[in-house]
Coordinates of C-alpha atoms in Angstrom, one line a residue:
M883 CA 143.0 79.0 123.7
L884 CA 142.4 76.7 121.1
P885 CA 139.3 77.0 118.7
S886 CA 136.3 74.9 119.7
C887 CA 136.6 72.8 116.6
A888 CA 140.0 71.3 117.5
S889 CA 140.3 67.8 118.9
I890 CA 141.5 68.8 122.2
F891 CA 140.6 72.2 124.0
K892 CA 140.6 73.8 127.4
C893 CA 137.8 75.9 128.5
G894 CA 139.2 79.3 129.4
W895 CA 136.7 79.7 132.2
C896 CA 136.3 76.6 134.3
G897 CA 139.4 75.0 133.1
A898 CA 138.0 71.7 131.9
I899 CA 139.8 69.7 129.3
T900 CA 137.7 68.1 126.6
D901 CA 139.3 65.3 124.2
Q902 CA 136.9 64.9 121.2
N903 CA 139.0 62.0 120.1
K904 CA 137.8 59.7 122.9
K905 CA 134.5 59.0 121.6
K906 CA 131.8 57.1 123.5
R907 CA 131.9 53.3 122.3
D908 CA 129.1 50.9 122.3
E909 CA 128.4 49.5 125.8
K910 CA 126.6 46.3 124.5
C911 CA 129.5 44.2 126.2
L912 CA 128.7 45.6 129.7
G913 CA 126.2 42.9 130.4
W914 CA 128.5 40.2 129.5
R915 CA 131.3 41.6 131.7
L916 CA 128.8 41.9 134.6
L917 CA 127.9 38.1 133.9
R918 CA 131.6 37.3 133.8
D919 CA 132.2 39.0 137.1
R920 CA 129.3 37.4 138.9
C921 CA 130.4 34.0 137.7
F922 CA 133.9 34.7 139.1
L923 CA 132.6 36.0 142.3
S924 CA 130.3 32.9 142.7
A925 CA 133.1 30.4 142.0
V926 CA 135.6 32.2 144.5
L927 CA 132.8 32.1 147.3
V928 CA 132.1 28.5 146.7
F929 CA 135.8 27.6 146.7
M930 CA 136.2 29.5 149.9
F931 CA 133.5 27.8 151.7
F932 CA 134.7 24.4 150.2
V933 CA 138.1 25.0 151.7
I934 CA 136.6 26.1 155.1
F935 CA 134.0 23.1 155.5
G936 CA 136.3 20.4 153.8
G937 CA 139.3 21.4 155.7
V938 CA 137.2 21.1 159.0
W939 CA 135.9 17.8 157.9
A940 CA 139.2 16.3 156.8
M941 CA 141.4 17.8 159.5
Y942 CA 139.7 18.1 163.0
P943 CA 138.8 14.4 163.6
V944 CA 142.5 13.9 163.4
V945 CA 143.5 17.0 165.3
F946 CA 141.0 16.4 168.2
S947 CA 142.2 12.7 168.4
V948 CA 145.7 13.9 169.2
S949 CA 144.6 16.4 171.9
I950 CA 141.5 18.0 172.8
L951 CA 143.1 21.2 173.9
W952 CA 145.0 21.3 170.5
G953 CA 141.8 20.8 168.6
I954 CA 140.1 23.7 170.5
F955 CA 143.1 25.9 169.8
H956 CA 143.1 25.3 166.1
S957 CA 139.3 25.6 166.1
I958 CA 139.6 29.2 167.5
I959 CA 142.3 29.9 164.9
T960 CA 140.2 28.6 162.1
T961 CA 137.2 30.6 163.1
I962 CA 139.2 33.9 163.2
L963 CA 140.7 33.4 159.9
S964 CA 137.5 32.3 158.2
I965 CA 135.5 35.3 159.7
A966 CA 138.3 37.7 158.7
T967 CA 138.8 36.5 155.2
I968 CA 135.0 36.3 154.3
S969 CA 134.2 39.6 156.0
F970 CA 137.1 41.6 154.1
F971 CA 136.1 39.8 150.9
S972 CA 132.5 40.7 151.2
L973 CA 133.5 44.4 151.9
A974 CA 135.9 44.6 149.0
A975 CA 133.3 42.9 146.5
F976 CA 130.0 44.3 147.6
R977 CA 131.0 47.8 148.7
C978 CA 131.0 50.6 146.1
A979 CA 134.6 51.2 145.0
G980 CA 134.3 55.0 145.2
I981 CA 132.1 57.5 143.5
P982 CA 133.8 60.9 142.4
P983 CA 132.0 64.1 144.1
N984 CA 129.1 65.6 141.9
I985 CA 129.8 68.9 140.5
L986 CA 127.5 71.3 139.2
W987 CA 128.1 72.1 135.5
G988 CA 126.5 72.7 132.2
S989 CA 126.4 76.4 131.7
Y990 CA 128.3 79.6 132.4
P991 CA 126.5 80.7 135.6
T992 CA 126.5 77.3 137.1
V993 CA 130.4 76.4 136.7
G994 CA 132.5 78.7 139.0
K995 CA 135.7 80.2 137.5
G996 CA 138.3 77.4 138.0
D997 CA 136.1 74.9 139.6
L998 CA 136.9 72.4 137.0
E999 CA 140.6 73.0 136.7
N1000 CA 142.5 70.0 135.4
Y1001 CA 139.0 67.9 134.9
T1002 CA 138.3 66.2 131.8
F1003 CA 135.2 65.2 130.2
C1004 CA 134.0 61.3 130.3
H1005 CA 132.3 60.5 127.1
Y1006 CA 130.8 57.5 128.8
C1007 CA 129.3 59.1 131.8
L1008 CA 128.7 62.2 129.9
K1009 CA 129.9 64.5 132.8
P1010 CA 133.3 66.1 134.0
K1011 CA 135.8 63.7 135.3
S1012 CA 138.1 64.6 138.0
P1013 CA 141.8 63.9 137.6
R1014 CA 141.7 61.2 140.4
A1015 CA 138.9 59.3 138.7
H1016 CA 139.0 56.7 135.9
H1017 CA 136.2 55.2 134.0
C1018 CA 135.7 51.5 134.3
R1019 CA 134.2 49.9 131.4
S1020 CA 133.4 46.7 133.2
C1021 CA 131.4 48.6 136.0
G1022 CA 130.2 51.3 133.8
K1023 CA 131.0 54.3 135.8
C1024 CA 133.8 56.4 136.9
I1025 CA 135.8 55.1 140.1
L1026 CA 137.6 57.5 142.4
D1027 CA 141.3 56.5 142.8
M1028 CA 140.7 53.4 140.9
D1029 CA 143.7 50.7 141.2
H1030 CA 142.3 48.2 138.8
H1031 CA 139.2 46.3 138.1
C1032 CA 139.3 42.7 139.7
P1033 CA 137.0 40.2 138.2
F1034 CA 137.5 37.8 141.1
I1035 CA 135.6 40.1 143.4
G1036 CA 133.5 41.4 140.6
N1037 CA 134.3 45.0 141.4
C1038 CA 136.7 47.7 140.9
V1039 CA 139.3 48.4 143.6
G1040 CA 139.1 52.1 144.4
A1041 CA 139.2 54.8 147.2
A1042 CA 136.3 53.3 149.1
N1043 CA 137.3 49.5 149.2
H1044 CA 141.1 49.4 148.6
Y1045 CA 141.7 49.1 152.3
S1046 CA 139.4 46.1 152.5
F1047 CA 140.9 44.6 149.5
I1048 CA 144.5 44.7 151.0
C1049 CA 143.1 43.2 154.3
F1050 CA 141.4 40.4 152.3
L1051 CA 144.7 39.7 150.6
I1052 CA 146.7 39.6 154.0
S1053 CA 143.9 37.2 155.7
A1054 CA 143.8 35.0 152.6
V1055 CA 147.6 34.5 152.6
L1056 CA 147.7 33.8 156.3
S1057 CA 144.7 31.3 155.8
T1058 CA 146.5 29.5 152.8
I1059 CA 149.6 29.3 155.1
Y1060 CA 147.7 27.8 157.8
V1061 CA 145.7 25.4 155.6
S1062 CA 149.1 24.1 154.0
I1063 CA 150.7 23.6 157.3
M1064 CA 147.6 21.9 158.9
S1065 CA 146.9 19.6 155.8
A1066 CA 150.7 18.5 156.0
Y1067 CA 150.4 17.9 159.6
T1068 CA 147.1 15.9 159.3
S1069 CA 148.5 14.0 156.4
L1070 CA 151.4 12.7 158.3
H1071 CA 149.0 11.0 160.9
I1072 CA 146.9 9.2 158.4
W1073 CA 149.1 8.5 155.5
P1074 CA 149.5 4.7 154.9
P1075 CA 152.9 3.4 155.5
S1076 CA 155.2 3.1 152.7
S1077 CA 157.5 0.1 152.4
Y1078 CA 160.6 0.0 150.0
S1079 CA 163.0 -2.6 149.6
L1080 CA 166.8 -2.0 150.1
S1081 CA 167.7 -5.4 148.8
R1082 CA 167.6 -4.0 145.1
L1083 CA 170.3 -1.5 146.1
K1084 CA 173.0 -4.2 146.8
G1085 CA 176.1 -3.8 144.7
I1086 CA 175.2 -0.1 143.7
T1087 CA 177.5 2.6 144.7
G1088 CA 178.2 6.4 144.0
R1089 CA 175.8 8.6 142.3
D1090 CA 173.7 5.6 141.2
L1091 CA 173.0 4.5 144.8
A1092 CA 171.6 8.0 145.8
W1093 CA 169.4 8.0 142.6
R1094 CA 168.2 4.4 143.1
L1095 CA 167.4 5.2 146.8
V1096 CA 165.3 8.5 145.9
N1097 CA 163.7 6.5 143.2
E1098 CA 162.6 3.7 145.4
I1099 CA 161.3 6.0 148.1
F1100 CA 159.3 8.0 145.4
I1101 CA 157.8 4.9 144.0
A1102 CA 156.8 3.5 147.5
F1103 CA 155.2 7.0 148.2
L1104 CA 153.1 6.9 145.2
R1105 CA 152.1 3.2 145.9
S1106 CA 151.0 4.1 149.5
A1107 CA 148.9 7.1 148.2
L1108 CA 146.7 4.6 146.2
F1109 CA 145.4 3.3 149.6
L1110 CA 144.5 6.8 150.9
S1111 CA 141.0 7.4 152.0
A1112 CA 138.6 10.3 150.8
R1113 CA 139.9 12.4 153.7
G1114 CA 143.6 11.7 152.5
L1115 CA 142.8 12.8 149.0
L1116 CA 141.1 15.9 150.1
L1117 CA 144.1 16.7 152.3
V1118 CA 146.5 16.3 149.3
Y1119 CA 144.2 18.7 147.2
L1120 CA 144.0 21.3 149.9
F1121 CA 147.8 21.2 150.3
I1122 CA 148.5 21.8 146.5
A1123 CA 145.7 24.3 146.1
S1124 CA 146.7 26.5 149.3
V1125 CA 150.5 26.4 148.3
S1126 CA 149.5 27.6 144.8
L1127 CA 147.3 30.3 146.0
Q1128 CA 149.8 31.4 148.5
I1129 CA 152.4 32.1 145.8
G1130 CA 150.0 34.0 143.7
L1131 CA 148.4 36.1 146.4
S1132 CA 151.8 36.8 148.0
V1133 CA 153.0 38.3 144.7
L1134 CA 149.8 40.2 144.3
L1135 CA 150.1 41.6 147.9
W1136 CA 153.6 42.5 147.5
Q1137 CA 152.7 44.5 144.3
Q1138 CA 149.9 46.3 146.0
L1139 CA 152.0 47.2 149.0
S1140 CA 154.9 48.5 146.7
F1141 CA 152.4 50.7 145.0
I1142 CA 151.1 52.1 148.2
Y1143 CA 154.6 52.7 149.3
Q1144 CA 155.3 54.7 146.4
G1145 CA 152.2 56.6 146.8
K1146 CA 150.6 55.4 143.6
T1147 CA 147.9 53.0 142.2
F1148 CA 148.3 50.5 139.4
L1149 CA 146.8 52.7 136.8
S1150 CA 148.7 55.8 138.0
N1151 CA 151.9 53.8 137.8
L1152 CA 151.1 52.8 134.2
S1153 CA 150.4 56.3 133.3
S1154 CA 153.5 57.7 134.8
Q1155 CA 155.5 55.2 132.9
A1156 CA 153.9 56.3 129.7
D1157 CA 154.7 59.8 130.5
N1158 CA 158.3 59.1 131.7
D1159 CA 157.6 60.6 135.2
E1160 CA 160.4 59.8 137.4
E1161 CA 159.2 61.8 140.3
E1162 CA 158.3 59.2 143.1
K1163 CA 157.6 59.9 146.7
K1164 CA 158.5 56.7 148.2
D1165 CA 157.9 57.0 152.1
C1166 CA 156.8 54.5 154.7
Q1167 CA 154.4 57.1 155.8
N1168 CA 152.3 56.4 152.8
L1169 CA 151.7 52.8 154.3
V1170 CA 151.0 54.4 157.7
R1171 CA 148.3 56.6 156.4
F1172 CA 146.9 54.0 154.1
F1173 CA 146.3 51.7 157.1
G1174 CA 144.6 54.4 159.2
F1175 CA 147.4 55.9 161.3
Q1176 CA 146.9 59.6 161.0
H1177 CA 150.2 60.4 162.9
P1178 CA 153.6 59.1 162.5
V1179 CA 154.8 56.4 164.8
S1180 CA 157.7 58.6 165.9
R1181 CA 155.1 61.0 167.5
F1182 CA 154.0 58.4 169.8
L1183 CA 157.5 57.1 170.7
S1184 CA 158.4 60.8 171.5
N1185 CA 155.8 61.0 174.1
F1186 CA 157.8 58.4 176.2
R1187 CA 160.8 60.7 176.3
V1188 CA 159.1 63.8 177.6
T1189 CA 159.7 64.2 181.3
R1190 CA 157.8 66.4 183.5
K1191 CA 159.2 69.6 184.6
R1192 CA 160.0 70.0 188.4
H1193 CA 158.9 73.3 190.2
D1194 CA 161.0 74.5 193.2
T1195 CA 159.0 75.7 196.0

């Protein structure tokens, strides 16, 4: 037991830990953070719809001119990827990230003995905070199993929307791969023919020949790009943007899956590094449970090995 005037003390009855060093700070910046998140969210939505409708306008006249069946097939793929990406993005952005359970507290008869064991006191929300919760200053509330605050979805990633956020990353990576492949495929059909002269390469041998050849091809490629139509310029932009997003989202997805594999979140990983906690429960079952499979895969596979007993009559 520590005296009540100490900076950190633990209640001997309920078990709650109070840290008086964590004083409540001014929340004047909360409105600016919300405005920032709304701007990021609006920009991401506009960009997603721009890629969808711009890609359809630029690609599908060319795709349908090649083959009608080919165009119908790609229309179905585009519809599935677009609906999946926008749906998971909306669930991650507009669903509550996770609110800790409400616990009665405030007086000796109300709080049961040990009910607030390992709890701390949130000086922002002015109520007990569970060990699985973290206060987000951007959202202005405590989030259960908080992973991080993502300004691009304008929301925290917590217990209630972590699954939707991972599914959004997966669908976004697949969509960017599809857009990059289709934009490159369509560009090959509408790119102006590039002509380069080989007469300038006479008398050049060795490494200079290869360098001059690459140089002539690159210059001819840039000259032909000057004659691109608006559809061609949009395809070039879609290819560059999709490849860039593909790299960034793939790195983020790999990081998130690695934390789930370790049974951690981003914030818990930071706290474990600060505390030098080396105990990690790395298991593929963490990924299986996260994606909704309550039982291990081996349980279903074992059913095929079970044979019925024969009864002799």
